[in-house]
Amino acid sequence: MSEYMLSITIRKLDEGGYLATSDTIQGLIAQGRTISETMEIAQDVARKLIESYLEHGDHLPEHLVSSTNLIKNVKIPVTVTV
């Protein structure tokens, strides 16, 4: 099992919800009601796309980084209800 780090962009849609895309993997488009849901869907789409690359013997996109020994400062959304 391998793990990869992937940059995505999430935009708020005017009609509601969020849209995730990636400059690293063409074809990665995910839409959800919340940022969290959109990220989860984007992970699933990315996994399926990467698996397809590997199953067909295609080269992975060059900016796709294996997470082996990779530690990085990241920002995550945290929703708090008080």
Coordinates of N, CA, C and O in Angstrom, one line a residue:
M1 N 0.9 -1.2 0.0 CA 0.0 0.0 0.0 C 0.9 1.2 0.0 O 1.9 1.3 0.7
S2 N 0.6 2.2 -0.8 CA 1.3 3.4 -0.9 C 0.4 4.6 -0.6 O -0.8 4.5 -0.7
E3 N 1.0 5.7 -0.2 CA 0.2 6.9 0.1 C 0.9 8.1 -0.6 O 2.1 8.1 -0.6
Y4 N 0.1 8.9 -1.1 CA 0.6 10.1 -1.9 C 0.0 11.4 -1.3 O -1.1 11.4 -0.9
M5 N 0.8 12.4 -1.4 CA 0.3 13.8 -1.0 C -0.1 14.5 -2.3 O 0.7 14.5 -3.2
L6 N -1.3 15.1 -2.2 CA -1.8 15.8 -3.4 C -2.4 17.1 -3.0 O -3.1 17.3 -2.1
S7 N -2.0 18.1 -3.8 CA -2.6 19.5 -3.6 C -3.9 19.6 -4.3 O -4.0 19.2 -5.5
I8 N -4.9 20.1 -3.6 CA -6.2 20.4 -4.3 C -6.6 21.8 -3.9 O -6.1 22.4 -3.0
T9 N -7.5 22.3 -4.8 CA -8.0 23.7 -4.5 C -9.5 23.5 -4.3 O -10.2 22.8 -5.1
I10 N -10.0 24.1 -3.2 CA -11.5 24.0 -2.9 C -12.1 25.4 -3.0 O -11.5 26.3 -2.4
R11 N -13.1 25.5 -3.8 CA -13.8 26.8 -4.0 C -15.3 26.6 -3.5 O -15.9 25.6 -3.7
K12 N -15.8 27.7 -2.9 CA -17.2 27.8 -2.5 C -18.0 28.1 -3.7 O -17.6 29.0 -4.5
L13 N -19.0 27.3 -4.0 CA -19.9 27.6 -5.1 C -21.0 28.6 -4.8 O -21.5 28.5 -3.7
D14 N -21.4 29.4 -5.7 CA -22.4 30.4 -5.5 C -23.8 29.7 -5.2 O -24.5 30.2 -4.4
E15 N -24.0 28.6 -5.8 CA -25.3 27.9 -5.6 C -25.3 27.0 -4.3 O -26.3 26.4 -4.0
G16 N -24.2 27.1 -3.6 CA -24.0 26.3 -2.4 C -23.1 25.1 -2.6 O -23.0 24.6 -3.7
G17 N -22.5 24.7 -1.5 CA -21.5 23.6 -1.6 C -20.2 24.0 -2.0 O -19.9 25.2 -2.1
Y18 N -19.3 23.0 -2.3 CA -17.9 23.3 -2.6 C -17.4 22.4 -3.7 O -18.0 21.3 -3.9
L19 N -16.4 22.9 -4.4 CA -15.9 22.2 -5.6 C -14.4 22.1 -5.4 O -13.7 23.1 -5.1
A20 N -13.8 20.8 -5.5 CA -12.4 20.6 -5.4 C -11.9 20.2 -6.8 O -12.5 19.4 -7.5
T21 N -10.7 20.7 -7.1 CA -10.0 20.4 -8.3 C -8.5 20.2 -8.0 O -8.1 20.7 -6.9
S22 N -7.7 19.7 -8.9 CA -6.3 19.5 -8.7 C -5.6 19.9 -10.0 O -6.0 19.4 -11.1
D23 N -4.5 20.6 -9.8 CA -3.6 20.9 -11.0 C -2.7 19.7 -11.2 O -2.1 19.6 -12.3
T24 N -2.5 18.8 -10.2 CA -1.6 17.7 -10.3 C -2.2 16.5 -11.1 O -1.5 15.9 -11.9
I25 N -3.5 16.2 -10.8 CA -4.1 15.1 -11.5 C -5.3 15.6 -12.3 O -6.3 16.0 -11.8
Q26 N -5.1 15.5 -13.6 CA -6.2 16.0 -14.5 C -7.4 15.0 -14.3 O -7.2 13.8 -14.1
G27 N -8.6 15.6 -14.3 CA -9.8 14.8 -14.1 C -10.3 14.8 -12.7 O -11.4 14.2 -12.5
L28 N -9.5 15.3 -11.8 CA -10.0 15.2 -10.4 C -10.9 16.4 -10.2 O -10.5 17.6 -10.2
I29 N -12.2 16.1 -10.0 CA -13.2 17.1 -9.7 C -14.1 16.4 -8.7 O -14.6 15.3 -8.9
A30 N -14.4 17.1 -7.6 CA -15.2 16.6 -6.5 C -16.1 17.7 -6.0 O -15.6 18.8 -5.8
Q31 N -17.3 17.4 -5.7 CA -18.3 18.4 -5.2 C -19.0 17.8 -4.0 O -19.4 16.7 -3.9
G32 N -19.1 18.7 -2.9 CA -19.8 18.2 -1.7 C -20.5 19.4 -1.1 O -20.3 20.5 -1.4
R33 N -21.3 19.0 0.0 CA -22.0 20.1 0.7 C -21.2 20.8 1.7 O -21.4 22.0 2.0
T34 N -20.1 20.2 2.2 CA -19.2 20.8 3.2 C -17.8 20.7 2.7 O -17.5 19.8 1.8
I35 N -16.9 21.4 3.3 CA -15.5 21.3 2.9 C -15.0 19.9 3.3 O -14.3 19.2 2.5
S36 N -15.4 19.4 4.4 CA -15.0 18.0 4.8 C -15.5 17.0 3.9 O -14.7 16.1 3.5
E37 N -16.7 17.1 3.5 CA -17.3 16.1 2.5 C -16.6 16.2 1.2 O -16.3 15.2 0.6
T38 N -16.3 17.4 0.8 CA -15.7 17.6 -0.5 C -14.3 17.0 -0.5 O -13.8 16.4 -1.5
M39 N -13.5 17.2 0.6 CA -12.2 16.6 0.8 C -12.3 15.1 0.7 O -11.4 14.4 0.1
E40 N -13.3 14.5 1.4 CA -13.4 13.1 1.4 C -13.7 12.5 0.0 O -13.1 11.5 -0.4
I41 N -14.6 13.2 -0.7 CA -14.9 12.8 -2.1 C -13.7 12.9 -3.0 O -13.3 12.1 -3.8
A42 N -12.9 14.0 -2.8 CA -11.7 14.3 -3.6 C -10.7 13.2 -3.3 O -10.0 12.7 -4.3
Q43 N -10.5 12.7 -2.1 CA -9.6 11.6 -1.8 C -10.0 10.3 -2.5 O -9.2 9.6 -3.1
D44 N -11.3 10.1 -2.5 CA -11.8 8.9 -3.2 C -11.6 8.9 -4.7 O -11.1 8.0 -5.3
V45 N -11.8 10.1 -5.3 CA -11.6 10.3 -6.7 C -10.1 10.1 -7.1 O -9.7 9.5 -8.0
A46 N -9.3 10.8 -6.2 CA -7.8 10.7 -6.5 C -7.3 9.3 -6.4 O -6.5 8.8 -7.2
R47 N -7.8 8.5 -5.4 CA -7.4 7.1 -5.2 C -7.7 6.3 -6.5 O -6.9 5.6 -7.0
K48 N -9.0 6.5 -7.0 CA -9.4 5.8 -8.2 C -8.5 6.2 -9.4 O -8.2 5.3 -10.2
L49 N -8.2 7.5 -9.5 CA -7.4 7.9 -10.7 C -6.0 7.3 -10.6 O -5.5 6.9 -11.6
I50 N -5.4 7.4 -9.4 CA -4.0 6.9 -9.2 C -4.0 5.4 -9.4 O -3.1 4.8 -10.1
E51 N -5.0 4.7 -8.9 CA -5.1 3.2 -9.2 C -5.2 2.9 -10.6 O -4.6 1.9 -11.1
S52 N -5.9 3.7 -11.4 CA -6.1 3.5 -12.8 C -4.7 3.7 -13.5 O -4.3 3.0 -14.4
Y53 N -4.0 4.8 -13.1 CA -2.6 5.0 -13.7 C -1.8 3.7 -13.5 O -1.2 3.2 -14.4
L54 N -1.8 3.2 -12.2 CA -0.9 2.1 -11.9 C -1.4 0.8 -12.6 O -0.5 0.1 -13.1
E55 N -2.7 0.6 -12.7 CA -3.2 -0.6 -13.3 C -2.9 -0.7 -14.8 O -2.7 -1.7 -15.4
H56 N -2.9 0.5 -15.4 CA -2.6 0.6 -16.9 C -1.1 0.8 -17.2 O -0.8 0.9 -18.4
G57 N -0.3 0.8 -16.2 CA 1.2 1.0 -16.4 C 1.5 2.4 -16.8 O 2.6 2.6 -17.4
D58 N 0.7 3.4 -16.6 CA 1.0 4.8 -17.0 C 1.8 5.4 -15.9 O 1.8 5.0 -14.7
H59 N 2.6 6.4 -16.3 CA 3.5 7.1 -15.3 C 2.6 8.0 -14.5 O 1.6 8.6 -15.0
L60 N 2.9 8.1 -13.2 CA 2.1 9.0 -12.3 C 2.5 10.4 -12.6 O 3.7 10.7 -13.0
P61 N 1.6 11.4 -12.4 CA 2.0 12.8 -12.6 C 3.2 13.1 -11.8 O 3.4 12.7 -10.6
E62 N 4.1 14.0 -12.3 CA 5.4 14.2 -11.7 C 5.3 15.0 -10.4 O 6.2 14.9 -9.5
H63 N 4.2 15.7 -10.1 CA 4.1 16.5 -8.9 C 3.4 15.7 -7.8 O 3.1 16.2 -6.7
L64 N 3.0 14.5 -8.1 CA 2.4 13.6 -7.1 C 3.5 13.1 -6.2 O 4.5 12.4 -6.6
V65 N 3.5 13.4 -4.9 CA 4.6 13.1 -4.0 C 4.2 11.9 -3.1 O 3.1 12.0 -2.4
S66 N 5.1 11.0 -3.0 CA 4.9 9.9 -2.0 C 5.0 10.4 -0.6 O 5.9 11.2 -0.4
S67 N 4.2 10.0 0.3 CA 4.2 10.5 1.6 C 5.2 9.8 2.5 O 5.3 10.1 3.7
T68 N 6.0 8.9 2.0 CA 7.0 8.2 2.8 C 7.9 9.2 3.4 O 8.5 10.0 2.7
N69 N 8.0 9.2 4.7 CA 8.9 10.0 5.5 C 8.6 11.5 5.2 O 9.5 12.4 5.5
L70 N 7.5 11.9 4.8 CA 7.1 13.3 4.5 C 6.3 13.8 5.7 O 5.2 13.3 6.0
I71 N 6.8 14.8 6.3 CA 6.1 15.5 7.4 C 6.0 17.0 7.0 O 7.0 17.6 6.7
K72 N 4.8 17.6 7.0 CA 4.7 18.9 6.5 C 3.7 19.6 7.4 O 2.7 19.0 7.8
N73 N 3.8 20.9 7.5 CA 2.9 21.7 8.3 C 1.7 22.0 7.3 O 1.8 22.5 6.3
V74 N 0.5 21.5 7.8 CA -0.7 21.7 7.0 C -1.8 22.4 7.8 O -1.8 22.3 9.0
K75 N -2.7 23.0 7.1 CA -3.9 23.6 7.7 C -5.1 22.7 7.5 O -5.3 22.3 6.4
I76 N -5.9 22.5 8.5 CA -7.1 21.7 8.3 C -8.3 22.5 8.9 O -8.1 23.2 9.9
P77 N -9.4 22.3 8.3 CA -10.6 23.0 8.9 C -11.1 22.2 10.1 O -11.2 21.0 10.1
V78 N -11.5 23.0 11.1 CA -12.1 22.4 12.3 C -13.4 23.2 12.6 O -13.4 24.4 12.9
T79 N -14.5 22.5 12.6 CA -15.8 23.1 12.8 C -16.1 22.9 14.3 O -16.1 21.8 14.8
V80 N -16.5 24.0 15.0 CA -16.8 23.9 16.4 C -18.2 24.5 16.6 O -18.5 25.6 16.0
T81 N -19.0 23.8 17.3 CA -20.4 24.4 17.6 C -20.5 24.6 19.1 O -20.3 23.6 19.9
V82 N -20.7 25.8 19.5 CA -20.8 26.1 21.0 C -22.2 26.6 21.2 O -22.7 27.4 20.5

